[in-house]
Coordinates of C-alpha atoms in Angstrom, one line a residue:
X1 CA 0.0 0.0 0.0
X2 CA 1.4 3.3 -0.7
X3 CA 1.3 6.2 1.7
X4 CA -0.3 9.8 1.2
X5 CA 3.5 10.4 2.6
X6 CA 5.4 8.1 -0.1
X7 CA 3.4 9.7 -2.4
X8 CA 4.8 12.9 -1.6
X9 CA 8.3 11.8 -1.6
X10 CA 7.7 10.3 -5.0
X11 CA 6.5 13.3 -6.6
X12 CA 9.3 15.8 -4.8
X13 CA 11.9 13.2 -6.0
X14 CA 10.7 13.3 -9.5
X15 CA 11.1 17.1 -9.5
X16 CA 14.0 16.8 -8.1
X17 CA 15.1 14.5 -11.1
X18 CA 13.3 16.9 -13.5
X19 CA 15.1 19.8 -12.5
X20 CA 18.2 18.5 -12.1
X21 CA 18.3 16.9 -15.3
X22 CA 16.9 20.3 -17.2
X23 CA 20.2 21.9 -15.0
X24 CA 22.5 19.0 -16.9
X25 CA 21.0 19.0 -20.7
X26 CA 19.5 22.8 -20.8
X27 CA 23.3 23.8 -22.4
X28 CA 21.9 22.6 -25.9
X29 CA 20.4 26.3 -26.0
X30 CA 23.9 27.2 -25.7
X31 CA 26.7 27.4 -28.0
X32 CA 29.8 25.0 -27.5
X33 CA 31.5 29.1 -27.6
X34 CA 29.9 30.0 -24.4
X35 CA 30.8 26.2 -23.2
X36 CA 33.9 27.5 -20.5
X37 CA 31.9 30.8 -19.6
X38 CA 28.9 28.7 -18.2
X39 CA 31.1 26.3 -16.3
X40 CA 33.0 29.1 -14.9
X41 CA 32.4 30.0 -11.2
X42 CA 31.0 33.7 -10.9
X43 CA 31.0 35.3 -7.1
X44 CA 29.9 38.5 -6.4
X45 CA 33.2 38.8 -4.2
X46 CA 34.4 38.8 -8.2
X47 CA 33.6 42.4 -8.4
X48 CA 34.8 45.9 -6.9
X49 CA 33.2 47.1 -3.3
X50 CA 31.0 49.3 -4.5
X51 CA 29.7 47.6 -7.5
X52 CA 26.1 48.4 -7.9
X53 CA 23.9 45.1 -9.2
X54 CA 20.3 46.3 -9.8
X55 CA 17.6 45.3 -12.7
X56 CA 16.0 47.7 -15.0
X57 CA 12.8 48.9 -16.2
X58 CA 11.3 51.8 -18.4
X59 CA 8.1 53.7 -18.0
X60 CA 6.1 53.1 -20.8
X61 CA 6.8 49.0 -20.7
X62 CA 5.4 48.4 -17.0
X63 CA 3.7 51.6 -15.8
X64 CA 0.7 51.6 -17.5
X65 CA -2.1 54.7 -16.3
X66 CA -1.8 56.0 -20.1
X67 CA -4.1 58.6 -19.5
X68 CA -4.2 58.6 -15.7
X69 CA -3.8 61.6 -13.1
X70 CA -3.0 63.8 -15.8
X71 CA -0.8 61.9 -17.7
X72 CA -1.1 62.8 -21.4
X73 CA -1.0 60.7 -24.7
X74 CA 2.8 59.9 -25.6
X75 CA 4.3 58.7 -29.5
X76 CA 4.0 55.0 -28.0
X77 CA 0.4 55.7 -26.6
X78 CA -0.8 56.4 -30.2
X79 CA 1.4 54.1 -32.4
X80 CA 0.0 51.1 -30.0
X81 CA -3.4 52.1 -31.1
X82 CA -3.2 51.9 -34.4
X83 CA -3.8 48.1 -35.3
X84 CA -0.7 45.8 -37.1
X85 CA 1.8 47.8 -35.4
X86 CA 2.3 45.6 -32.2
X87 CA 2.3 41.3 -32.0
X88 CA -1.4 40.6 -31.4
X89 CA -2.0 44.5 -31.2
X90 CA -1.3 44.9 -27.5
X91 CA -0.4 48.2 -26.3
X92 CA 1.0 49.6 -22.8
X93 CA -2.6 51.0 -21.6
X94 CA -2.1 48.8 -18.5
X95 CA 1.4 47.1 -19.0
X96 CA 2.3 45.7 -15.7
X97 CA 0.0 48.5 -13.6
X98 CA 3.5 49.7 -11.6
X99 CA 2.0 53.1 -11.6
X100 CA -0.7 51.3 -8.5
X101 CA 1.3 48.3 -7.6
X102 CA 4.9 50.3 -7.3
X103 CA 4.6 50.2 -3.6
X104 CA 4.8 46.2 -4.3
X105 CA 7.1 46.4 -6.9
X106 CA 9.6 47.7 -5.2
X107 CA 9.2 45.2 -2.4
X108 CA 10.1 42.9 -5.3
X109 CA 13.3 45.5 -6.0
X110 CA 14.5 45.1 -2.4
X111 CA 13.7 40.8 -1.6
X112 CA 16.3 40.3 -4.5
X113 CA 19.3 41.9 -2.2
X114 CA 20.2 44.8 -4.9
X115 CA 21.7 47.9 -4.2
X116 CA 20.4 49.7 -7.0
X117 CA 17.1 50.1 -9.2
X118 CA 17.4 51.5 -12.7
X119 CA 13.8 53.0 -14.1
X120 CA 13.0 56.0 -16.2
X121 CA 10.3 59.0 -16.3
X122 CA 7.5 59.6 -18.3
X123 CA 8.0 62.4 -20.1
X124 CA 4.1 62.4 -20.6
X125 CA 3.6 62.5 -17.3
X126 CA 5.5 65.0 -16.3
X127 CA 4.9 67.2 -19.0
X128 CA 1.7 66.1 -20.7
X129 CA 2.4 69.1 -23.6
X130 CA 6.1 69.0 -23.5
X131 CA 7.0 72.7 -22.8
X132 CA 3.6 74.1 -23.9
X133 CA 1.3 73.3 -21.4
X134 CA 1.5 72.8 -17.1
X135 CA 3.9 70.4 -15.2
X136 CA 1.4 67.5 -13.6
X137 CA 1.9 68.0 -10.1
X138 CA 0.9 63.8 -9.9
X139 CA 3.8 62.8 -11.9
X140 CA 5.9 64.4 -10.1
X141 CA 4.5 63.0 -6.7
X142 CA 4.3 59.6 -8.3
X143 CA 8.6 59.3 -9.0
X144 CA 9.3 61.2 -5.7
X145 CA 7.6 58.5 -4.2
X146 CA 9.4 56.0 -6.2
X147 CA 12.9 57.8 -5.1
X148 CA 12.7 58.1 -1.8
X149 CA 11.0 54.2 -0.4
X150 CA 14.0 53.2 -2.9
X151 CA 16.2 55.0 -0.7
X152 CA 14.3 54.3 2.5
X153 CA 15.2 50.9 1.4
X154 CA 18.8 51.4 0.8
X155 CA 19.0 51.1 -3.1
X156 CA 20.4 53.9 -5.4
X157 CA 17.8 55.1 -8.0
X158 CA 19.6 54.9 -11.5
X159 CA 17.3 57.3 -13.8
X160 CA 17.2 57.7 -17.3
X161 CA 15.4 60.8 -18.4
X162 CA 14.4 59.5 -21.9
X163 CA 13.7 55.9 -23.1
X164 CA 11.9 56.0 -25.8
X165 CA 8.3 57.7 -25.0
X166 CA 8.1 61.6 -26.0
X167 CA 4.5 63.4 -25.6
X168 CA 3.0 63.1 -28.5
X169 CA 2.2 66.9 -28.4
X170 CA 5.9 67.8 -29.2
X171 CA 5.6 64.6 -33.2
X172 CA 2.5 66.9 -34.3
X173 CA 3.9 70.4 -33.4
X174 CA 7.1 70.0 -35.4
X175 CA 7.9 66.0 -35.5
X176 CA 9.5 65.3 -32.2
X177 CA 13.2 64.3 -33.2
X178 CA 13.3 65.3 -36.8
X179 CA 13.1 69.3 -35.7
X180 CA 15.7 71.0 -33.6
X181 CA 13.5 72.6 -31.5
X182 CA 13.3 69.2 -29.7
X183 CA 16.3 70.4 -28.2
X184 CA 14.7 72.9 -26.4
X185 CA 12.2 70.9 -25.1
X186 CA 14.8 68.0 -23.9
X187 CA 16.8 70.2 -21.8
X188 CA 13.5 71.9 -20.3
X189 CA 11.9 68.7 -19.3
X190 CA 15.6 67.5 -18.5
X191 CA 15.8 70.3 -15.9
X192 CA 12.5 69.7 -13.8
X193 CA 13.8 66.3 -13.5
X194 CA 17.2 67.4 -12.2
X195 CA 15.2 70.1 -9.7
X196 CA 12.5 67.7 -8.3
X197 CA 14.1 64.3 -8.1
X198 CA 18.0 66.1 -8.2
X199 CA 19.0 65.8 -4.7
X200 CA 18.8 62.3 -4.2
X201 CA 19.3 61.0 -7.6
X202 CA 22.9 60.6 -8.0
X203 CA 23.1 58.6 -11.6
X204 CA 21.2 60.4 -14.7
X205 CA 21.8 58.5 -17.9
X206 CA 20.1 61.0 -20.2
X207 CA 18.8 59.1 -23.3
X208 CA 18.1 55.5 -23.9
X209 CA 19.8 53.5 -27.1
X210 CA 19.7 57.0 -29.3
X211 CA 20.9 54.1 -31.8
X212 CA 18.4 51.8 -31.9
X213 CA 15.8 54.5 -31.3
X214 CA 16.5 56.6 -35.0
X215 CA 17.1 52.6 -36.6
X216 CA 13.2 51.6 -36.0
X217 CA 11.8 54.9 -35.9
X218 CA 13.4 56.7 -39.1
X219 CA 14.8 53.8 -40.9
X220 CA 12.6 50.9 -40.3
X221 CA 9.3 52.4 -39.6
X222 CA 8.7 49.9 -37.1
X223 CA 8.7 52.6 -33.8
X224 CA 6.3 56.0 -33.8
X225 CA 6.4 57.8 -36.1
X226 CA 7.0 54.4 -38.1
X227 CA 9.0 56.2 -41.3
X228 CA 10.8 54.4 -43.8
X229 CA 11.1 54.6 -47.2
X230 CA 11.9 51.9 -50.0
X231 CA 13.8 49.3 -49.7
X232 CA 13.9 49.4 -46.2
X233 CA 9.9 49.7 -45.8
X234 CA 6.8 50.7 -47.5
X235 CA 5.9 53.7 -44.9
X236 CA 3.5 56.4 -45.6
X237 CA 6.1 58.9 -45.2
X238 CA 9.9 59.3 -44.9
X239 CA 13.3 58.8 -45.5
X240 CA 15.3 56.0 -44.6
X241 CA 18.6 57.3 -45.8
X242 CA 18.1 61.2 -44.3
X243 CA 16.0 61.4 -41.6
X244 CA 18.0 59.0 -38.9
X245 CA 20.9 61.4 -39.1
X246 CA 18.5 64.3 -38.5
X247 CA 16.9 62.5 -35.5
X248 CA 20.5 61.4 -33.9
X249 CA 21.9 64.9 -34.5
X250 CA 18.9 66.6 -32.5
X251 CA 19.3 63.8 -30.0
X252 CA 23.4 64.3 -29.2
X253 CA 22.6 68.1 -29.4
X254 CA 19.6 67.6 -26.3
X255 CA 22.2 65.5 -24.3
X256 CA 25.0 67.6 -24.5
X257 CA 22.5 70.7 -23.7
X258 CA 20.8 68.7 -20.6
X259 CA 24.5 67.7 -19.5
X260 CA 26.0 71.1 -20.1
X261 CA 22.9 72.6 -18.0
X262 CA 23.1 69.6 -14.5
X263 CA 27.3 70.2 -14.5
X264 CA 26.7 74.2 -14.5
X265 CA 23.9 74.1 -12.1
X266 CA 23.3 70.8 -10.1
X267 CA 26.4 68.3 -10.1
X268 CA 28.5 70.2 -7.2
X269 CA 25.5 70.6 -5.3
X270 CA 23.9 67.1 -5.7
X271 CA 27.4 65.0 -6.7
X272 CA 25.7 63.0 -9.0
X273 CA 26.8 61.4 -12.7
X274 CA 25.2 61.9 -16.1
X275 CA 26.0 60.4 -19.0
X276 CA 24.0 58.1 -22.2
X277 CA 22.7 54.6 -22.4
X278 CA 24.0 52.8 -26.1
X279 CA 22.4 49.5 -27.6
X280 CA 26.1 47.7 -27.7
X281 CA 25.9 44.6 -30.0
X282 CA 29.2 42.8 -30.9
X283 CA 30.4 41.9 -33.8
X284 CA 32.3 39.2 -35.6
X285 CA 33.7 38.6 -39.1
X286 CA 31.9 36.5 -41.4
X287 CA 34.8 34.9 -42.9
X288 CA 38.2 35.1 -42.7
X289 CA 38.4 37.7 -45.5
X290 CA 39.8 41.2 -44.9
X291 CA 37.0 42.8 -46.3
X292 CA 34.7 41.2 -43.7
X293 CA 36.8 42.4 -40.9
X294 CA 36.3 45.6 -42.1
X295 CA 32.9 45.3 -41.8
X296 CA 32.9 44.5 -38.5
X297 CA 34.6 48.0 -37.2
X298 CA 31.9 49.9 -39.9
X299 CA 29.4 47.9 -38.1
X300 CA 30.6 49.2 -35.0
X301 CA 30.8 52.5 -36.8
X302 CA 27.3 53.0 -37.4
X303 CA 25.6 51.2 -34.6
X304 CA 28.0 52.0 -31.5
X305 CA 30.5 55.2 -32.4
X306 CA 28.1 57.1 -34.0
X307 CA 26.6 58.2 -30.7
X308 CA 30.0 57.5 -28.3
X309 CA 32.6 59.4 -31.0
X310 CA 30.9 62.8 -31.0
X311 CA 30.2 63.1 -27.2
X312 CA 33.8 62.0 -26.5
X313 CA 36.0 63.3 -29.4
X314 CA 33.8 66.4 -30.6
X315 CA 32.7 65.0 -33.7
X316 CA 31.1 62.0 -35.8
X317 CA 33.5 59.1 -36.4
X318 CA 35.8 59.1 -39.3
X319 CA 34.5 55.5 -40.9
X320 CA 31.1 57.1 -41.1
X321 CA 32.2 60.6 -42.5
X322 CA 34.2 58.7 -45.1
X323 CA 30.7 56.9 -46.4
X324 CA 28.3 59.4 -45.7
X325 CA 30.1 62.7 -47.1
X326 CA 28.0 65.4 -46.6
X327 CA 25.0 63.9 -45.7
X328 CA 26.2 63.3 -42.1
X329 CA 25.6 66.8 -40.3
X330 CA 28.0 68.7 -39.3
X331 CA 28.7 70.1 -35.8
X332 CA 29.5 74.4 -35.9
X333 CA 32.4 75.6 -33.5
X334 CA 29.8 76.0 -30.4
X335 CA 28.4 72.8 -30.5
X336 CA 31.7 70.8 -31.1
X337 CA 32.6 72.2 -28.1
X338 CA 29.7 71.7 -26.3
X339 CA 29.4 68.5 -27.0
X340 CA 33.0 66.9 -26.7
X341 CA 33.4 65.5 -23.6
X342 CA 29.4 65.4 -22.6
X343 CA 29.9 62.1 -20.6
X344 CA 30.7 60.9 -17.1
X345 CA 29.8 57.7 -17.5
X346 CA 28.9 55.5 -20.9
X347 CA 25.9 53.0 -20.3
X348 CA 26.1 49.6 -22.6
X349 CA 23.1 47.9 -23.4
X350 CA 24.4 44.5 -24.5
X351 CA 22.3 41.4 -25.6
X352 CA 24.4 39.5 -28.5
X353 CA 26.7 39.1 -31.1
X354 CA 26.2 38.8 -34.7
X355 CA 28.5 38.4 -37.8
X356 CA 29.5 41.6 -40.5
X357 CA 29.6 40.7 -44.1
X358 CA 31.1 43.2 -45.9
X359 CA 28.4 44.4 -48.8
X360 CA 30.8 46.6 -50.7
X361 CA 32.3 43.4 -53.0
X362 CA 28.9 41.3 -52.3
X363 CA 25.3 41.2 -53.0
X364 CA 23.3 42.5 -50.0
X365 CA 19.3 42.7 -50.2
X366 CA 17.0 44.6 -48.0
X367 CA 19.0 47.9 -47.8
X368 CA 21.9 47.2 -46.5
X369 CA 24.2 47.6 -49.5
X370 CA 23.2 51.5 -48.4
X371 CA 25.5 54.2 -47.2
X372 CA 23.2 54.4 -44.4
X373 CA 23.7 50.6 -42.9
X374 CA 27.4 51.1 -44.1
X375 CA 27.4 48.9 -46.9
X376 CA 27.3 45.8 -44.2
X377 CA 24.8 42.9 -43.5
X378 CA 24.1 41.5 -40.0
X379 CA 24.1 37.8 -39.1
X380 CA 23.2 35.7 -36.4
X381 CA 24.5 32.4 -39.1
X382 CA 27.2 31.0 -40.4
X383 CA 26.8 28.3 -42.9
X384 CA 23.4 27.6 -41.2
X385 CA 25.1 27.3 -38.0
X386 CA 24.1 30.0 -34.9
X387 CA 27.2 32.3 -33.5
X388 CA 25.9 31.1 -30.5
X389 CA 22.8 29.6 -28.2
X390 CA 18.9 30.8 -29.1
X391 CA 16.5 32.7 -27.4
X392 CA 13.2 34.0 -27.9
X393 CA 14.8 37.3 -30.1
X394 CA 15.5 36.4 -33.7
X395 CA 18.6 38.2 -33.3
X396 CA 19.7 37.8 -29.5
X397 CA 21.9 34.9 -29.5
X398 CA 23.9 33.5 -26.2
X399 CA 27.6 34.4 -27.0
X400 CA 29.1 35.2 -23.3
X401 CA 32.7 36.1 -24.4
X402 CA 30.7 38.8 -26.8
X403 CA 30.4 40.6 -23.2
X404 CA 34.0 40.7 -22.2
X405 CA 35.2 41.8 -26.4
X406 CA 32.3 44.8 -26.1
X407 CA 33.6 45.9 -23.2
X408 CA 37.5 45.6 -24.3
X409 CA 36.7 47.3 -27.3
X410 CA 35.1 50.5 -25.8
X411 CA 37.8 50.6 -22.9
X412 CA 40.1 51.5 -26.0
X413 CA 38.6 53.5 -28.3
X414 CA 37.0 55.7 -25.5
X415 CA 40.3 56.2 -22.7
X416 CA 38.6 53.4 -20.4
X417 CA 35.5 55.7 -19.8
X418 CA 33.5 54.3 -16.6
X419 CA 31.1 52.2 -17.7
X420 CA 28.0 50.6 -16.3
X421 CA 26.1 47.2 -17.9
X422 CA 22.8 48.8 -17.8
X423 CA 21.0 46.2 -19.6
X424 CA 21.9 42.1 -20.1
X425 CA 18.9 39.7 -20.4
X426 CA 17.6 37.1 -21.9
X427 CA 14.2 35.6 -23.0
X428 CA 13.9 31.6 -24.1
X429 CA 12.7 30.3 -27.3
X430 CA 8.8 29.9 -27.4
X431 CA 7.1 26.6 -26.8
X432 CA 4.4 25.5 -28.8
X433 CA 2.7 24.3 -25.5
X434 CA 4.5 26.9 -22.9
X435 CA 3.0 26.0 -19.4
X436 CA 3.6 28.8 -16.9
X437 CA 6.0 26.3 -14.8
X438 CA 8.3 26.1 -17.7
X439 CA 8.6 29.7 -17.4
X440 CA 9.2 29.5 -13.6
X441 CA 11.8 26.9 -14.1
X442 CA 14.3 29.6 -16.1
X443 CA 17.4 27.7 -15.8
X444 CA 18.5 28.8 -19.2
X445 CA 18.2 32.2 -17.7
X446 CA 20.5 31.5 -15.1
X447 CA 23.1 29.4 -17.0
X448 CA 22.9 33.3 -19.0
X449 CA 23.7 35.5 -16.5
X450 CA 26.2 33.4 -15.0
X451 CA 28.1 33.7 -18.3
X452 CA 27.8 36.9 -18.7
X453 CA 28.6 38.0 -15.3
X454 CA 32.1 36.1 -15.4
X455 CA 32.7 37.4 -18.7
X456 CA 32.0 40.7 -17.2
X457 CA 34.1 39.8 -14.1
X458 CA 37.4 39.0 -16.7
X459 CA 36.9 42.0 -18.4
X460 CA 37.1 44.4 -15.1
X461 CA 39.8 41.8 -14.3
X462 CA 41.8 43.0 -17.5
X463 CA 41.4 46.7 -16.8
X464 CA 37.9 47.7 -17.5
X465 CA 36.4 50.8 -15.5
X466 CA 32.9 48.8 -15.1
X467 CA 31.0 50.0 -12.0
X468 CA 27.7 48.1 -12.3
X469 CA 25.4 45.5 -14.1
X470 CA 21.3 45.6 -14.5
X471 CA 19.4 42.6 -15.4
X472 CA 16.7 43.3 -17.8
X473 CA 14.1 43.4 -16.5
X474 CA 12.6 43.0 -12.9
X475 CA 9.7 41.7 -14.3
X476 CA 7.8 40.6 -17.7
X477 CA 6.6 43.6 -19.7
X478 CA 5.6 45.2 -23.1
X479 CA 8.5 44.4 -25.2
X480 CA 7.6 47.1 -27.9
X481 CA 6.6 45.7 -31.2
X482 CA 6.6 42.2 -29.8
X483 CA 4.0 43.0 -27.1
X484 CA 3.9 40.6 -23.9
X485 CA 5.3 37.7 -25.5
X486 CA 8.8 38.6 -25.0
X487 CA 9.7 37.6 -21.2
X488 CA 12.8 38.3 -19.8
X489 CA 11.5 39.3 -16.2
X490 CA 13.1 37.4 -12.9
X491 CA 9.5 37.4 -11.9
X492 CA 6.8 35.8 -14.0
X493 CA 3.9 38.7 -14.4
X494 CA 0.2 36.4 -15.4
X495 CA -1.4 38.9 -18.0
X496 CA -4.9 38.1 -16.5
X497 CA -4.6 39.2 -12.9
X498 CA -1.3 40.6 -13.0
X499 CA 0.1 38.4 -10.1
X500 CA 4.3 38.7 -9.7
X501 CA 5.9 35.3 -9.1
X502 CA 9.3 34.6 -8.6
X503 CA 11.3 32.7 -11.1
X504 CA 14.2 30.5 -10.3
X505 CA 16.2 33.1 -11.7
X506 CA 15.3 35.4 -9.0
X507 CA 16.1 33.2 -6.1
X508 CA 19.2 32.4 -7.7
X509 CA 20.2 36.8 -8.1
X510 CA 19.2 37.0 -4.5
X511 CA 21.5 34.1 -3.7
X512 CA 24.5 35.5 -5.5
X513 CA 24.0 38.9 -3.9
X514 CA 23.3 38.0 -0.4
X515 CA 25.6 34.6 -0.2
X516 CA 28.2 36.0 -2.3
X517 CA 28.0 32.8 -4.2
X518 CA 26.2 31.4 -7.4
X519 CA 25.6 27.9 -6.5
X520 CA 23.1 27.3 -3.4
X521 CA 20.9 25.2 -5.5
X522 CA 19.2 23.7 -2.6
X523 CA 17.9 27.3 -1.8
X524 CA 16.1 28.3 -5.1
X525 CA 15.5 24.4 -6.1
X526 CA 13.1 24.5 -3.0
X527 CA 11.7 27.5 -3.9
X528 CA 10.9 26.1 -7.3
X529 CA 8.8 23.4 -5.6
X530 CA 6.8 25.8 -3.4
X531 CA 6.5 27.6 -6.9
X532 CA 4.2 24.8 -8.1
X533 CA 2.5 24.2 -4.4
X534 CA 1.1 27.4 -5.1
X535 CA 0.4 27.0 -8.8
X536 CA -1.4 24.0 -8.2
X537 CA -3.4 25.6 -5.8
X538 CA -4.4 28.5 -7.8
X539 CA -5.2 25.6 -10.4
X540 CA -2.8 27.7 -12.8
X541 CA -0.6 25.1 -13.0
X542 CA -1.6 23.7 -16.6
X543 CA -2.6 27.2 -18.2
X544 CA -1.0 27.8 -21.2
X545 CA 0.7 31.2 -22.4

């Protein structure tokens, strides 16, 4: 006869079995490159005392309240309305709700064992008409209140200013980024952030991934104000081979402004740090030919140096100059100077690594034998093969040492600037049949940031000025164009109720933070089984995604 008890043991042993043999076999999502980098032991003790570890967010992905307390209609709030724009035509009306449930959320922020938080501010809600109408006295209440239970509990607010939401006021007055009098209305709504939220704030990164911002939005099509012109889209207006060098020259031009203003007027008094957040992919030679290793740095050129080169050296780098001629603007006298040496700090936003194929000598479809893409193709294959492991992004592949090159490479073309890893995350492959405990169970998330971390770790151990590293995200969110389908949270987030559970990969962070150690499995193994005690008794535990 078998026991209510031996049934019990049964079941825990199987999961036991079934998680430990997902820990053994789940490296067939990884590359045999990343092969050493998962096997090698990571410790927090790896890093410098004062090393902040934090996660990241942005305002329009989880806040939700579109139209709440004030709050008015931002670029994203309109382009998510329009239907075919976003996976299954979701939109960030609601997102994740953290503008009622931040009290909670940063509970969340402080159980992990972080030291810091990285969010930004709604432009929208601050300043529902940009510089043409009131400041919303709510939005301001609603990210004081956000600063100061972050610092009640011990945990440095990291703020970016801009990420990606502009009120949509400023796209029908003069077309937001496309007219210089954006510039104005950047450093305006820069300063009522450095006056309100200045004094306890101590890191301002100004503008998130300028790069990959002007790439979907101007080029593309596929961010508001979605233009694009042929071959790169069929958009109802624009011009794919123009207008992303207007945008990125109105948006170096706001940063320098905004940085120029908080080091005249705020940094001695509040002794913070300002600087920009880049979209840092790395990049590797598709063959062995010279003219694919030239690629590579043009690659480089025109994702990475285009925004790092003027607001360190004074001007736009030389391998885009050299394509572009006189279509890439020009910087007068004032604004060089201005504008050279606008950084304390360079944020890298690093998710992968993809080949360069030179498309000077080759055929190259879909644009990119343009000036504008500098005549160079992007791949994540190689003869059919993957540089590295899969995820859930088409072109986010697992490629660890891709961490520790990135971060080499801007320690020597930029003086070994201090650095920060503001974003590293990863989302798995989809499932035909995804049950919410397979998203629980994240191992492959783990085996990730283990990787990366002690790639990170060798890099600062060569020489690297690297002072922190965010996982994105805290929690699931609206990934842009793909909508909610995109997960790389540490906490699952159930679209219906909008419940926060733990992942494994959360109880593992917490464990390498607070036992300076990446390997107490029987810690966040047993939280995995309590995981699907309370699935089962929520009767969740066979839903699908």
């Amino acid at each position: 006869m078998v026991t209510v008890e031996t049934k019990m043991t049964i079941t825990t042993s199987q999961l036991f079995f079934l998680v430990f043999t997902a820990i053994l076999f789940s490296s067939a999502h990884f590359s045999a490159q990343s092969s050493n980098e998962d096997e090698e032991d990571v410790k927090k003790s790896h890093f410098p005392d004062g090393f902040l570890f934090g996660t990241s967010t942005s305002s329009y992905q989880v806040e939700g309240a579109y139209l709440e307390d004030g709050k008015g209609a931002s670029n994203w709030d309109v382009f998510c309305h329009v239907p075919g724009n976003i996976m299954n035509n979701e939109n960030g009306d609601v997102a994740d709700d953290h503008y009622h449930r931040y009290l909670e959320d940063l509970k969340i922020v402080q159980s992990l064992g972080v030291n810091a938080y990285r969010f930004s501010i709604s432009w929208a809600r601050i300043l529902p008409r940009g510089r043409f109408g009131e400041i919303n006295p709510r939005g301001i209440k609603f990210y004081n209140e956000i600063i100061d239970n972050l610092l009640l509990r011990g945990i440095q607010p990291y703020v970016t200013i801009h990420h990606h939401d502009i009120p949509q006021e400023l796209e029908v007055r003069y077309g937001g980024w496309l007219n210089p009098l954006i510039q104005k209305d950047f450093v305006y709504f820069a300063k009522i952030c450095f006056e309100k939220f200045g004094d306890r704030v101590k890191y301002w990164a100004t503008i998130n991934e300028p790069g990959l911002f002007v790439n979907r939005a101007y080029i593309w099509g596929t961010y508001p104000l979605g233009h694009c012109s042929k071959p790169f889209g069929n958009c109802s207006s624009g011009n794919s081979d123009i207008e992303p060098l207007i945008a990125m020259h109105n948006m170096l031009l706001s940063h320098s402004m905004a940085v120029h203003l908080y080091r005249k007027q705020y940094q001695m008094k509040h002794g913070g740090f300002i600087g920009i957040v880049v979209n840092a992919l790395m990049y590797e030679p598709l063959t062995d030919e010279e003219l694919d290793r030239q690629a590579v740095n043009r690659a480089l050129a025109f994702d990475l140096y285009w925004i790092l080169d003027p607001l360190v050296f004074g001007d736009y780098p030389p391998e885009m100059r050299h394509i572009l001629g006189s279509e890439l603007p020009r910087f007068s006298p004032t604004e060089r100077k201005l504008i050279k040496g606008s950084l304390d700090f360079i944020g890298i936003n690093h998710y992968s690594t993809l080949y360069a194929k030179d498309c000077t000598h080759s055929a190259c479809t879909d644009g990119e034998d343009r000036p504008i893409q500098g005549f160079v193709n992007t791949t994540g294959y190689r003869d059919g093969v993957a540089v590295g492991g899969l995820t859930g992004m088409p072109r986010f592949f697992v490629v660890p040492e891709g961490m520790e090159k990135i971060i080499d490479h801007v320690k020597k073309r930029y003086n070994n600037k201090p650095m920060f890893v503001t974003e590293n995350g990863f989302t798995p492959p989809e499932k035909q049949s995804e049950q919410v405990q397979d998203l629980l169970e994240d191992i492959d998330r783990i085996k990730f940031h283990k990787a990366y971390l002690a790639a990170l770790a060798r890099a600062i151990r060569s020489g690297a000025d690297v002072r922190g590293y965010f996982i994105w995200s805290l929690m699931d969110n609206f990934e842009w164009v793909h909508g909610y389908k995109k997960r790389f949270g540490l906490y699952y987030v159930d679209r219906q109720t909008l419940n926060r559970t733990p992942k494994l990969s959360a109880r593992w962070f917490t464990s390498f933070l607070t036992n300076n150690s990446h390997s107490n499995k029987d810690e966040f193994w047993g939280d995995s089984f309590r995981n699907k005690d309370m699935l089962k008794r929520s009767g969740d535990k066979k839903a699908d995604i």
